[in-house]
Short mmCIF file of C-alpha atoms and ligand atoms in Angstrom, two decimals:
data_model
loop_
_atom_site.label_atom_id
_atom_site.label_comp_id
_atom_site.label_asym_id
_atom_site.label_seq_id
_atom_site.Cartn_x
_atom_site.Cartn_y
_atom_site.Cartn_z
CA MET A 31 -68.98 -176.32 56.32
CA GLU A 32 -71.32 -174.48 53.58
CA GLN A 33 -71.41 -170.44 54.43
CA VAL A 34 -75.29 -171.20 54.84
CA GLY A 35 -74.56 -174.09 57.28
CA VAL A 36 -71.78 -171.77 59.42
CA ASN A 37 -74.22 -168.33 59.34
CA TYR A 38 -77.07 -171.42 60.77
CA PHE A 39 -75.04 -172.63 63.54
CA LEU A 40 -73.17 -169.27 64.87
CA GLU A 41 -77.41 -168.05 64.78
CA PHE A 42 -78.06 -171.41 66.99
CA THR A 43 -74.97 -170.56 69.74
CA TYR A 44 -76.07 -167.31 69.99
CA LEU A 45 -79.64 -168.52 70.63
CA ILE A 46 -78.51 -171.08 73.34
CA ALA A 47 -76.03 -167.52 74.61
CA SER A 48 -79.50 -165.61 74.99
CA VAL A 49 -81.49 -168.63 76.70
CA LEU A 50 -78.22 -169.02 78.91
CA PHE A 51 -77.95 -165.28 80.25
CA ILE A 52 -81.92 -165.24 80.38
CA LEU A 53 -81.76 -168.72 82.58
CA GLY A 54 -78.14 -166.74 84.60
CA LEU A 55 -80.09 -163.51 85.18
CA LYS A 56 -83.12 -165.50 86.90
CA GLY A 57 -80.51 -167.25 88.66
CA LEU A 58 -78.83 -164.69 90.43
CA SER A 59 -82.44 -163.23 91.61
CA HIS A 60 -82.25 -165.58 94.52
CA PRO A 61 -78.83 -166.29 97.14
CA GLU A 62 -79.67 -169.71 96.70
CA SER A 63 -79.58 -170.18 93.00
CA ALA A 64 -77.06 -167.10 92.53
CA ARG A 65 -73.78 -169.67 91.95
CA ARG A 66 -75.96 -171.33 89.16
CA GLY A 67 -76.64 -168.88 87.75
CA MET A 68 -73.65 -167.55 87.33
CA PHE A 69 -72.62 -170.68 86.23
CA MET A 70 -75.09 -170.62 83.55
CA ALA A 71 -74.34 -166.77 82.44
CA GLU A 72 -70.56 -167.74 82.03
CA ALA A 73 -72.03 -170.54 79.83
CA GLY A 74 -73.12 -168.26 77.73
CA MET A 75 -70.41 -166.09 76.94
CA ALA A 76 -68.14 -169.18 76.04
CA ALA A 77 -71.30 -169.71 73.52
CA ALA A 78 -71.60 -165.98 72.31
CA VAL A 79 -67.22 -165.92 71.82
CA PHE A 80 -67.29 -169.94 70.27
CA GLY A 81 -70.27 -168.87 67.54
CA THR A 82 -68.68 -165.33 66.75
CA LEU A 83 -65.19 -166.91 65.90
CA PHE A 84 -67.13 -168.29 62.68
CA HIS A 85 -68.42 -164.76 61.63
CA HIS A 86 -68.03 -165.01 57.87
CA ASP A 87 -65.99 -161.52 58.13
CA ILE A 88 -63.47 -163.00 60.10
CA HIS A 89 -60.37 -163.91 57.96
CA VAL A 90 -57.62 -163.70 59.58
CA TYR A 91 -57.52 -165.29 63.81
CA GLU A 92 -53.88 -163.95 65.40
CA TRP A 93 -55.08 -160.96 66.18
CA ILE A 94 -58.36 -162.54 67.89
CA ILE A 95 -56.19 -165.10 69.44
CA LEU A 96 -54.25 -162.71 70.75
CA GLY A 97 -56.36 -160.63 72.17
CA LEU A 98 -58.62 -163.83 73.59
CA VAL A 99 -55.18 -164.52 75.57
CA ALA A 100 -54.11 -161.01 77.00
CA GLY A 101 -58.27 -160.84 78.13
CA SER A 102 -57.72 -163.98 79.23
CA ILE A 103 -54.92 -163.31 81.41
CA ILE A 104 -55.81 -160.18 82.81
CA GLY A 105 -59.35 -161.68 83.75
CA ALA A 106 -58.02 -164.62 85.70
CA LEU A 107 -55.23 -162.54 87.19
CA MET A 108 -58.38 -159.88 88.42
CA ALA A 109 -60.30 -162.95 89.98
CA ILE A 110 -57.33 -164.57 91.31
CA TRP A 111 -55.75 -161.52 93.30
CA VAL A 112 -58.61 -159.07 93.56
CA PRO A 113 -59.49 -159.22 97.13
CA MET A 114 -63.75 -159.35 98.04
CA THR A 115 -63.90 -156.07 99.32
CA ALA A 116 -62.41 -154.31 96.35
CA MET A 117 -65.09 -156.20 94.79
CA PRO A 118 -67.02 -152.50 93.67
CA GLN A 119 -64.03 -151.21 92.31
CA ARG A 120 -62.89 -154.33 90.27
CA THR A 121 -66.38 -154.96 89.32
CA ALA A 122 -66.38 -150.46 87.65
CA LEU A 123 -63.34 -151.55 85.74
CA SER A 124 -65.02 -153.98 83.56
CA HIS A 125 -67.67 -151.79 83.24
CA ALA A 126 -65.32 -149.56 81.66
CA PHE A 127 -63.45 -152.31 79.69
CA GLY A 128 -66.77 -153.06 77.84
CA ALA A 129 -67.73 -149.65 77.33
CA ILE A 130 -64.39 -148.84 75.75
CA ALA A 131 -64.84 -152.02 73.48
CA ALA A 132 -68.04 -150.45 72.56
CA ALA A 133 -66.81 -147.11 71.47
CA LEU A 134 -64.14 -148.39 70.06
CA VAL A 135 -66.02 -151.05 68.14
CA GLY A 136 -68.38 -147.76 66.82
CA ILE A 137 -65.10 -145.81 66.66
CA ALA A 138 -63.85 -148.00 64.09
CA GLU A 139 -67.56 -148.86 61.94
CA TYR A 140 -67.69 -145.05 61.31
CA THR A 141 -64.19 -144.83 60.14
CA LEU A 142 -64.24 -147.61 58.25
CA HIS A 143 -67.47 -147.13 56.52
CA GLY A 144 -68.24 -143.60 57.23
CA GLY A 145 -72.11 -142.97 58.36
CA ALA A 146 -73.40 -141.71 54.43
CA THR A 147 -73.64 -145.47 53.48
CA MET A 148 -75.57 -146.34 56.37
CA PRO A 149 -79.79 -146.35 56.86
CA GLY A 150 -80.12 -143.49 59.14
CA PHE A 151 -81.44 -145.73 62.34
CA THR A 152 -77.73 -147.28 62.00
CA ARG A 153 -76.41 -144.58 63.08
CA GLY A 154 -78.91 -143.07 64.98
CA ALA A 155 -76.95 -146.69 66.60
CA LEU A 156 -73.76 -146.37 66.27
CA GLY A 157 -73.92 -142.54 67.59
CA PHE A 158 -75.83 -143.17 70.76
CA GLU A 159 -73.19 -146.32 71.29
CA VAL A 160 -70.37 -144.48 70.79
CA MET A 161 -71.39 -141.42 73.04
CA LEU A 162 -72.80 -144.31 76.12
CA GLY A 163 -69.90 -145.97 75.33
CA ALA A 164 -67.75 -142.73 75.57
CA LEU A 165 -68.94 -141.29 78.96
CA THR A 166 -69.12 -144.57 80.78
CA THR A 167 -65.96 -145.83 80.16
CA THR A 168 -64.27 -142.54 81.48
CA GLY A 169 -67.41 -142.40 83.87
CA SER A 170 -66.16 -146.28 85.41
CA LEU A 171 -62.93 -145.15 85.87
CA ILE A 172 -63.27 -142.23 88.04
CA ALA A 173 -65.86 -144.28 90.41
CA ALA A 174 -63.05 -147.05 90.25
CA GLY A 175 -60.75 -144.52 91.37
CA LYS A 176 -63.06 -143.05 93.87
CA LEU A 177 -63.99 -146.45 95.50
CA GLN A 178 -60.13 -147.47 95.22
CA GLY A 179 -58.79 -143.97 97.18
CA VAL A 180 -56.86 -143.25 94.31
CA VAL A 181 -59.44 -140.70 92.84
CA ARG A 182 -60.71 -137.43 95.88
CA GLY A 183 -64.18 -139.91 97.72
CA THR A 184 -65.53 -136.52 98.57
CA PRO A 185 -67.48 -135.08 95.74
CA VAL A 186 -65.46 -132.02 94.61
CA GLN A 187 -67.76 -129.62 93.14
CA PHE A 188 -67.37 -125.68 92.14
CA LYS A 189 -69.71 -122.99 90.66
CA GLY A 190 -71.33 -123.32 87.72
CA GLN A 191 -70.59 -127.29 87.65
CA GLN A 192 -74.25 -127.83 86.88
CA VAL A 193 -74.62 -124.86 84.08
CA LEU A 194 -70.86 -126.54 82.76
CA ASN A 195 -71.95 -129.88 83.13
CA LEU A 196 -75.45 -129.24 81.16
CA VAL A 197 -73.11 -127.13 78.46
CA LEU A 198 -71.07 -130.83 77.56
CA PHE A 199 -74.37 -132.44 77.66
CA GLY A 200 -76.06 -130.56 75.18
CA SER A 201 -72.89 -130.14 73.06
CA MET A 202 -72.48 -133.71 72.93
CA VAL A 203 -76.48 -134.30 72.20
CA GLY A 204 -76.04 -131.96 69.80
CA CYS A 205 -72.89 -133.25 67.74
CA PHE A 206 -74.67 -136.97 67.74
CA ILE A 207 -77.88 -135.14 65.92
CA TYR A 208 -75.66 -133.10 63.69
CA THR A 209 -73.84 -136.20 62.60
CA ILE A 210 -77.40 -138.32 61.87
CA ILE A 211 -78.70 -135.56 59.57
CA HIS A 212 -74.89 -135.22 58.22
CA PRO A 213 -73.19 -138.18 58.31
CA GLU A 214 -70.25 -137.08 56.63
CA ALA A 215 -69.59 -134.31 59.44
CA SER A 216 -66.06 -136.48 60.57
CA LEU A 217 -65.31 -133.53 62.60
CA PHE A 218 -68.33 -133.29 64.67
CA PHE A 219 -69.01 -137.60 65.37
CA TYR A 220 -64.99 -137.51 66.80
CA ALA A 221 -66.31 -134.02 68.99
CA MET A 222 -69.21 -136.10 70.01
CA ALA A 223 -66.90 -138.64 70.78
CA GLY A 224 -64.88 -136.80 72.26
CA LEU A 225 -67.34 -134.93 74.55
CA GLY A 226 -68.56 -138.11 75.49
CA PHE A 227 -65.00 -139.35 77.08
CA LEU A 228 -65.75 -135.54 78.83
CA PHE A 229 -68.61 -135.61 79.85
CA GLY A 230 -67.51 -139.18 81.77
CA VAL A 231 -65.49 -137.51 84.18
CA MET A 232 -67.84 -134.25 84.79
CA LEU A 233 -70.80 -136.49 85.54
CA VAL A 234 -68.89 -138.46 88.30
CA ILE A 235 -66.41 -136.56 90.31
CA PRO A 236 -69.14 -134.68 91.87
CA ILE A 237 -70.41 -137.52 92.89
CA GLY A 238 -69.59 -138.73 96.78
CA SER A 239 -67.59 -142.19 96.92
CA ALA A 240 -70.67 -143.49 99.31
CA ASP A 241 -73.43 -143.01 96.62
CA MET A 242 -70.65 -144.97 94.12
CA PRO A 243 -72.22 -148.59 94.16
CA VAL A 244 -75.59 -146.86 92.33
CA VAL A 245 -73.69 -144.99 89.88
CA MET A 246 -71.70 -147.86 89.00
CA SER A 247 -74.83 -149.94 88.91
CA LEU A 248 -76.28 -146.71 86.32
CA LEU A 249 -72.86 -147.15 84.28
CA ASN A 250 -73.67 -151.06 84.35
CA SER A 251 -76.50 -149.95 82.57
CA TYR A 252 -75.17 -147.75 80.37
CA ALA A 253 -72.30 -149.89 79.20
CA GLY A 254 -75.37 -152.70 78.07
CA LEU A 255 -77.48 -150.28 76.34
CA ALA A 256 -74.44 -149.35 74.04
CA ALA A 257 -73.54 -152.38 73.76
CA ALA A 258 -76.96 -153.33 72.38
CA ALA A 259 -76.71 -150.60 70.04
CA THR A 260 -73.53 -151.84 68.72
CA GLY A 261 -76.24 -155.33 67.83
CA PHE A 262 -77.99 -152.78 65.58
CA VAL A 263 -74.85 -151.51 64.09
CA LEU A 264 -73.06 -155.03 63.43
CA GLY A 265 -76.34 -156.99 63.24
CA ASN A 266 -75.56 -158.81 66.15
CA ASN A 267 -78.51 -160.62 67.96
CA VAL A 268 -76.82 -162.22 71.00
CA LEU A 269 -75.26 -158.01 71.44
CA ILE A 270 -78.65 -156.57 71.56
CA ILE A 271 -80.38 -159.16 73.60
CA ALA A 272 -77.30 -159.05 76.00
CA GLY A 273 -77.16 -155.52 76.10
CA THR A 274 -80.76 -155.06 76.74
CA LEU A 275 -80.87 -157.64 79.95
CA ASP A 276 -77.72 -156.10 80.71
CA GLY A 277 -79.47 -151.87 80.72
CA PHE A 278 -82.43 -152.99 82.11
CA SER A 279 -81.27 -154.95 84.73
CA GLY A 280 -78.91 -152.35 85.82
CA LEU A 281 -81.28 -149.54 85.88
CA ILE A 282 -83.71 -151.75 87.58
CA LEU A 283 -80.92 -152.45 90.62
CA SER A 284 -79.94 -149.03 90.82
CA ILE A 285 -83.67 -148.32 91.59
CA LEU A 286 -83.79 -151.11 94.54
CA MET A 287 -80.50 -149.46 95.72
CA CYS A 288 -81.43 -145.77 96.22
CA LYS A 289 -85.70 -146.98 97.41
CA ALA A 290 -83.01 -148.93 100.25
CA MET A 291 -81.23 -145.81 101.00
CA ASN A 292 -84.60 -143.47 100.68
CA ARG A 293 -82.92 -141.44 97.96
CA SER A 294 -83.85 -140.42 94.65
CA ILE A 295 -81.70 -141.26 91.19
CA THR A 296 -81.33 -137.52 90.49
CA ASN A 297 -80.77 -137.08 94.46
CA VAL A 298 -77.63 -139.33 93.56
CA LEU A 299 -76.61 -137.95 90.65
CA PHE A 300 -77.10 -134.16 91.36
CA GLY A 301 -76.71 -134.25 95.23
CA GLY A 302 -73.36 -134.05 96.38
CA PHE A 303 -74.13 -136.52 99.53
CA GLY A 304 -70.69 -136.06 101.42
CA ALA A 305 -69.98 -133.14 100.24
CA VAL A 306 -71.11 -131.28 103.71
CA HIS A 307 -70.35 -132.58 107.29
CA HIS A 308 -72.88 -132.58 108.34
CA GLU A 309 -73.17 -132.90 112.69
CA ALA A 310 -75.02 -135.51 114.22
CA GLY A 311 -78.60 -135.25 115.68
CA PRO A 312 -78.83 -135.16 119.54
CA GLY A 313 -78.40 -138.43 120.83
CA ALA A 314 -75.30 -138.55 119.28
CA THR A 315 -73.38 -137.14 122.49
CA GLY A 316 -71.99 -138.28 125.93
CA GLU A 317 -69.64 -142.04 126.71
CA MET A 318 -69.18 -144.78 124.81
CA ARG A 319 -69.87 -148.11 127.18
CA GLU A 320 -67.03 -150.41 126.18
CA ILE A 321 -67.12 -154.15 127.16
CA SER A 322 -64.82 -156.18 127.83
CA LEU A 323 -64.38 -159.58 126.12
CA ASP A 324 -65.22 -161.98 128.91
CA ASP A 325 -68.70 -159.68 129.83
CA ALA A 326 -69.67 -160.07 126.24
CA ALA A 327 -69.12 -163.78 126.39
CA VAL A 328 -70.78 -164.21 128.81
CA ARG A 329 -74.02 -162.34 128.06
CA LEU A 330 -74.36 -163.82 124.60
CA ALA A 331 -73.65 -167.57 126.18
CA TYR A 332 -76.49 -166.48 128.29
CA ALA A 333 -79.21 -165.35 125.67
CA SER A 334 -81.75 -167.38 124.37
CA LYS A 335 -81.55 -165.25 121.29
CA VAL A 336 -78.84 -163.91 119.06
CA VAL A 337 -78.93 -161.88 116.40
CA PHE A 338 -75.72 -160.88 114.15
CA VAL A 339 -76.08 -157.51 112.21
CA PRO A 340 -73.10 -157.16 109.40
CA GLY A 341 -71.84 -154.48 107.77
CA TYR A 342 -68.88 -153.15 105.54
CA GLY A 343 -66.57 -154.31 108.37
CA LEU A 344 -67.39 -158.02 108.20
CA ALA A 345 -66.22 -157.29 104.61
CA THR A 346 -62.56 -155.91 105.35
CA ALA A 347 -62.05 -158.34 108.34
CA GLN A 348 -62.95 -160.97 106.40
CA ALA A 349 -65.18 -162.08 109.39
CA GLN A 350 -67.77 -164.35 107.12
CA HIS A 351 -65.95 -167.83 109.07
CA ALA A 352 -65.06 -165.98 112.16
CA VAL A 353 -68.66 -165.32 113.02
CA ARG A 354 -70.46 -168.77 111.98
CA ASP A 355 -67.57 -169.95 114.82
CA LEU A 356 -69.30 -168.08 117.17
CA ALA A 357 -72.80 -169.05 115.75
CA SER A 358 -72.18 -172.42 115.96
CA ALA A 359 -70.23 -172.26 119.69
CA LEU A 360 -73.56 -170.34 120.54
CA GLU A 361 -76.25 -172.73 118.90
CA GLU A 362 -74.19 -175.70 120.61
CA ARG A 363 -75.40 -174.08 124.21
CA GLY A 364 -79.28 -174.05 122.59
CA VAL A 365 -79.25 -170.39 121.85
CA THR A 366 -80.98 -169.02 118.65
CA VAL A 367 -78.71 -167.50 115.81
CA LYS A 368 -79.98 -165.09 113.18
CA TYR A 369 -78.62 -162.93 110.93
CA GLY A 370 -80.26 -159.31 109.95
CA ILE A 371 -79.03 -158.35 106.67
CA HIS A 372 -79.67 -154.56 105.19
CA PRO A 373 -80.32 -154.35 101.30
CA VAL A 374 -77.75 -152.01 101.22
CA ALA A 375 -75.39 -153.27 103.76
CA GLY A 376 -71.69 -153.31 102.62
CA ARG A 377 -70.33 -151.62 99.77
CA MET A 378 -72.57 -153.64 96.58
CA PRO A 379 -75.81 -155.26 96.90
CA GLY A 380 -75.59 -158.45 97.95
CA HIS A 381 -72.51 -158.22 99.95
CA MET A 382 -73.56 -160.20 102.82
CA ASN A 383 -75.24 -163.02 101.36
CA VAL A 384 -72.16 -164.00 99.39
CA LEU A 385 -70.03 -163.57 102.35
CA LEU A 386 -71.65 -165.33 104.61
CA ALA A 387 -73.37 -167.87 101.73
CA GLU A 388 -69.07 -168.54 101.28
CA ALA A 389 -68.52 -169.36 105.35
CA ASN A 390 -72.01 -172.30 104.42
CA VAL A 391 -73.82 -170.10 107.23
CA PRO A 392 -77.14 -171.87 105.93
CA TYR A 393 -79.47 -169.47 103.97
CA GLY A 394 -83.10 -170.35 106.62
CA ASP A 395 -80.60 -168.62 108.95
CA LEU A 396 -80.59 -164.76 106.89
CA TYR A 397 -83.56 -162.30 106.95
CA GLU A 398 -84.13 -159.54 105.64
CA MET A 399 -84.53 -156.09 107.21
CA GLU A 400 -88.52 -156.41 107.13
CA GLN A 401 -88.60 -160.25 108.74
CA ILE A 402 -86.45 -159.16 111.42
CA ASN A 403 -87.04 -155.83 112.39
CA PRO A 404 -90.06 -156.61 114.56
CA GLU A 405 -88.16 -159.43 116.19
CA PHE A 406 -85.66 -157.18 118.15
CA PRO A 407 -87.67 -155.98 121.46
CA THR A 408 -87.71 -160.29 121.83
CA THR A 409 -83.81 -160.06 121.62
CA ASP A 410 -81.64 -160.81 123.85
CA VAL A 411 -78.16 -159.41 122.55
CA ALA A 412 -78.05 -158.01 119.08
CA VAL A 413 -74.42 -157.99 117.44
CA VAL A 414 -73.18 -155.52 115.32
CA VAL A 415 -70.19 -156.79 113.87
CA GLY A 416 -68.47 -153.93 111.40
CA ALA A 417 -72.10 -152.23 110.56
CA ASN A 418 -72.73 -148.72 111.23
CA ASP A 419 -74.72 -146.35 108.70
CA VAL A 420 -77.22 -149.69 108.79
CA VAL A 421 -77.68 -148.99 112.16
CA ASN A 422 -77.79 -145.71 112.55
CA PRO A 423 -80.91 -145.00 114.52
CA ASP A 424 -81.22 -141.15 113.09
CA ALA A 425 -82.02 -142.45 109.84
CA ARG A 426 -85.46 -143.29 111.68
CA ASP A 427 -85.07 -140.30 114.02
CA ASN A 428 -83.75 -137.03 113.19
CA PRO A 429 -85.43 -136.03 110.14
CA ASP A 430 -82.69 -133.28 109.53
CA SER A 431 -79.79 -136.17 108.83
CA PRO A 432 -78.91 -136.64 105.26
CA ILE A 433 -80.08 -140.11 105.96
CA ALA A 434 -83.33 -138.99 107.46
CA GLY A 435 -86.05 -142.39 105.94
CA MET A 436 -83.24 -145.00 104.79
CA PRO A 437 -84.94 -147.34 106.31
CA ILE A 438 -82.30 -149.00 109.31
CA LEU A 439 -82.00 -152.31 110.89
CA GLU A 440 -83.76 -151.57 114.25
CA VAL A 441 -81.41 -152.74 116.48
CA ASP A 442 -81.27 -150.54 119.13
CA LYS A 443 -84.66 -152.04 120.14
CA ALA A 444 -83.03 -154.70 121.37
CA LYS A 445 -82.63 -156.03 124.92
CA SER A 446 -78.72 -155.01 124.53
CA VAL A 447 -76.40 -154.58 121.84
CA ILE A 448 -72.47 -155.30 121.34
CA VAL A 449 -71.23 -153.26 118.55
CA LEU A 450 -67.65 -154.70 117.01
CA LYS A 451 -65.76 -152.00 115.53
CA ARG A 452 -61.67 -150.87 115.37
CA GLY A 453 -62.55 -147.62 117.01
CA GLN A 454 -64.31 -144.53 116.53
CA GLY A 455 -64.08 -144.55 112.98
CA ARG A 456 -67.35 -143.55 110.61
CA GLY A 457 -69.42 -145.31 108.60
CA PHE A 458 -69.95 -144.97 104.68
CA SER A 459 -71.84 -141.65 104.68
CA GLY A 460 -69.35 -140.43 107.13
CA LEU A 461 -72.10 -139.59 110.13
CA GLU A 462 -71.72 -139.88 113.58
CA ASN A 463 -73.77 -143.12 115.08
CA PRO A 464 -75.99 -142.03 118.50
CA LEU A 465 -76.71 -145.72 118.80
CA PHE A 466 -72.97 -146.04 119.74
CA PHE A 467 -73.82 -143.96 122.76
CA LYS A 468 -77.13 -145.14 123.70
CA PRO A 469 -77.19 -147.04 127.27
CA VAL A 470 -78.33 -150.49 125.73
CA THR A 471 -75.15 -150.59 123.87
CA SER A 472 -71.74 -151.60 124.74
CA MET A 473 -68.72 -151.85 122.50
CA LEU A 474 -66.00 -154.45 121.90
CA TYR A 475 -63.10 -152.60 120.02
CA GLY A 476 -60.97 -154.38 118.22
CA ASP A 477 -60.77 -156.18 114.35
CA ALA A 478 -63.99 -158.30 113.90
CA LYS A 479 -62.93 -161.77 112.75
CA SER A 480 -60.27 -161.16 115.87
CA SER A 481 -63.07 -160.28 118.25
CA LEU A 482 -65.32 -163.19 117.27
CA ALA A 483 -62.75 -165.70 117.19
CA GLN A 484 -61.58 -164.81 120.62
CA LEU A 485 -65.28 -164.44 121.82
CA ALA A 486 -66.27 -168.10 120.21
CA GLN A 487 -63.17 -169.83 122.42
CA GLU A 488 -64.70 -167.33 125.61
CA VAL A 489 -68.19 -168.89 124.57
CA LYS A 490 -66.82 -172.71 125.22
CA ASN A 491 -65.59 -171.89 127.85
CA VAL A 492 -68.39 -170.19 129.43
P1 LIG B 701 -70.87 -148.41 106.92
O1 LIG B 701 -71.70 -147.06 107.46
O2 LIG B 701 -69.59 -148.37 106.01
O3 LIG B 701 -69.26 -148.98 108.21
C1 LIG B 701 -68.87 -149.82 108.61
C2 LIG B 701 -68.03 -149.80 110.07
O4 LIG B 701 -67.28 -151.06 109.63
C3 LIG B 701 -67.37 -149.03 110.11
O5 LIG B 701 -68.08 -148.00 110.53
C4 LIG B 701 -65.91 -148.82 110.91
O6 LIG B 701 -65.57 -148.82 111.86
C5 LIG B 701 -66.04 -150.93 110.60
N1 LIG B 701 -65.08 -151.43 110.43
C6 LIG B 701 -63.89 -151.14 109.55
N2 LIG B 701 -62.97 -152.10 109.78
C7 LIG B 701 -63.64 -153.19 110.45
C8 LIG B 701 -62.91 -154.34 110.78
N3 LIG B 701 -61.85 -155.07 110.09
N4 LIG B 701 -63.47 -154.86 111.99
C9 LIG B 701 -64.32 -154.31 112.13
N5 LIG B 701 -65.39 -152.91 112.37
C10 LIG B 701 -64.37 -152.56 111.18
O7 LIG B 701 -71.13 -150.03 106.75
P2 LIG B 701 -72.36 -150.30 106.80
O8 LIG B 701 -73.18 -150.43 108.02
O9 LIG B 701 -72.30 -151.98 105.88
O10 LIG B 701 -73.30 -149.22 105.45
C11 LIG B 701 -73.00 -149.69 103.88
C12 LIG B 701 -73.01 -147.91 103.68
O11 LIG B 701 -72.41 -147.82 102.41
C13 LIG B 701 -73.80 -147.40 103.63
O12 LIG B 701 -74.07 -145.74 103.76
C14 LIG B 701 -74.82 -147.29 102.47
O13 LIG B 701 -75.93 -146.81 101.68
C15 LIG B 701 -73.76 -147.31 101.92
N6 LIG B 701 -73.97 -147.98 100.10
C16 LIG B 701 -73.92 -149.60 99.85
C17 LIG B 701 -74.65 -149.75 99.01
C18 LIG B 701 -74.64 -151.82 98.11
O14 LIG B 701 -75.19 -151.79 97.83
N7 LIG B 701 -74.01 -152.55 100.06
C19 LIG B 701 -74.66 -149.55 98.29
C20 LIG B 701 -74.68 -147.57 98.23
C21 LIG B 701 -74.22 -147.25 99.43
P3 LIG B 701 -64.08 -148.52 112.50
O15 LIG B 701 -63.19 -148.23 111.04
O16 LIG B 701 -63.68 -147.68 113.99
O17 LIG B 701 -63.44 -149.60 112.68
#
């Protein structure tokens, strides 16, 4: 093919890829179309990679083929072996991969061509790409480590930390500006990259693992912006478009998550949430009442309306199919069954929706927090399946609680509540939950999957 024709073909694949990315993102905005959205985004990425193989700067394919094979094997193994519960840390790793790619491309461009030959704008984009890429790489690795439990999950804080971070940040930005003005000063360029890697670590270690999903969403946004900057350096349109989409959707998601937890972004980044052990409000005293499996099954079987409230424990127990089976057994008896979904239940946005969709729970049975809360007073039994923080009434009733103001699912307003959990374990915030001590609440201890399976069996026998 003639070079001009090849260039047109390449730009055409980029155009197709960009359209698919936008449609993919739109699909992801609703659970019903999310799967289709994912396929579109994947097809877009395949088109972008395929088109790039025809780039006129590529003369030998050996390394590219090696990279494609290695990347595909690592990606496939991660997709096959990583369990749903470890999806947040897997995503953090993906951000680290994307960010290190952006940083290395920037460092390679600078090393090969030197900054002096580049126009000022490209130099700025290059510095931005390396700086953001570097800090996102180490920040995402620390986030993945915290979520996996290989790095201490509680905030690591020491005296003068914020001043040190400010000095690091200032030095990094100083080096960035200096290299734009004096592109030949390679020492400053590499110092900026080094400071970026260090700053990523220092930025994330003072943040507790409960806030990691928000941090990851922010880092995702940084990785996207680094990719967009890479696009400007390389003159690559699809990188600019995909990076910008990623950057801004990540930012919007972070803001939405903060809203759902009634926290500000600055509080998440600098608040050290989880560093101090907080006492629960006055309601968290007394005894928790246990209920037997038989009694719980009878209560459910004779209810007219039951609302399931899933949380992180549903994911760890992989109890999505079991909850669906119990719901079906109840529906066969004429019980109305609904699911109340909190926006930050679980460990990532949409976590519960994904799990329940996997078990073919009809989308129409899922109710968002604002829709289901007015229904609790007319609910006979609210069944809390491995949820804790998202049903903690202290958020509503105790202004001194660290989660004060976080909107909750008001299960305590139901006529009765059955909580399925393994023992006295706390939620991600580490707070005691007064719901478990309320007269309306009964505790059914055990792994959620096995409790639900036994309940389904018992309900059928009632
Ligand atoms: P949670 O507060 O973390 O509580 C989960 C509960 O599940 C625990 O109390 C645990 O008690 C129980 N559990 C664990 N494994 C279980 C099993 N196999 N069977 C039965 N129960 C089990 O969960 P949540 O109510 O879903 O709240 C989510 C938390 O994550 C919130 O603090 C939220 O702010 C935070 N967060 C979420 C996101 C997001 O995007 N989803 C983002 C940022 C922060 P036992 O150990 O006693 O069983």
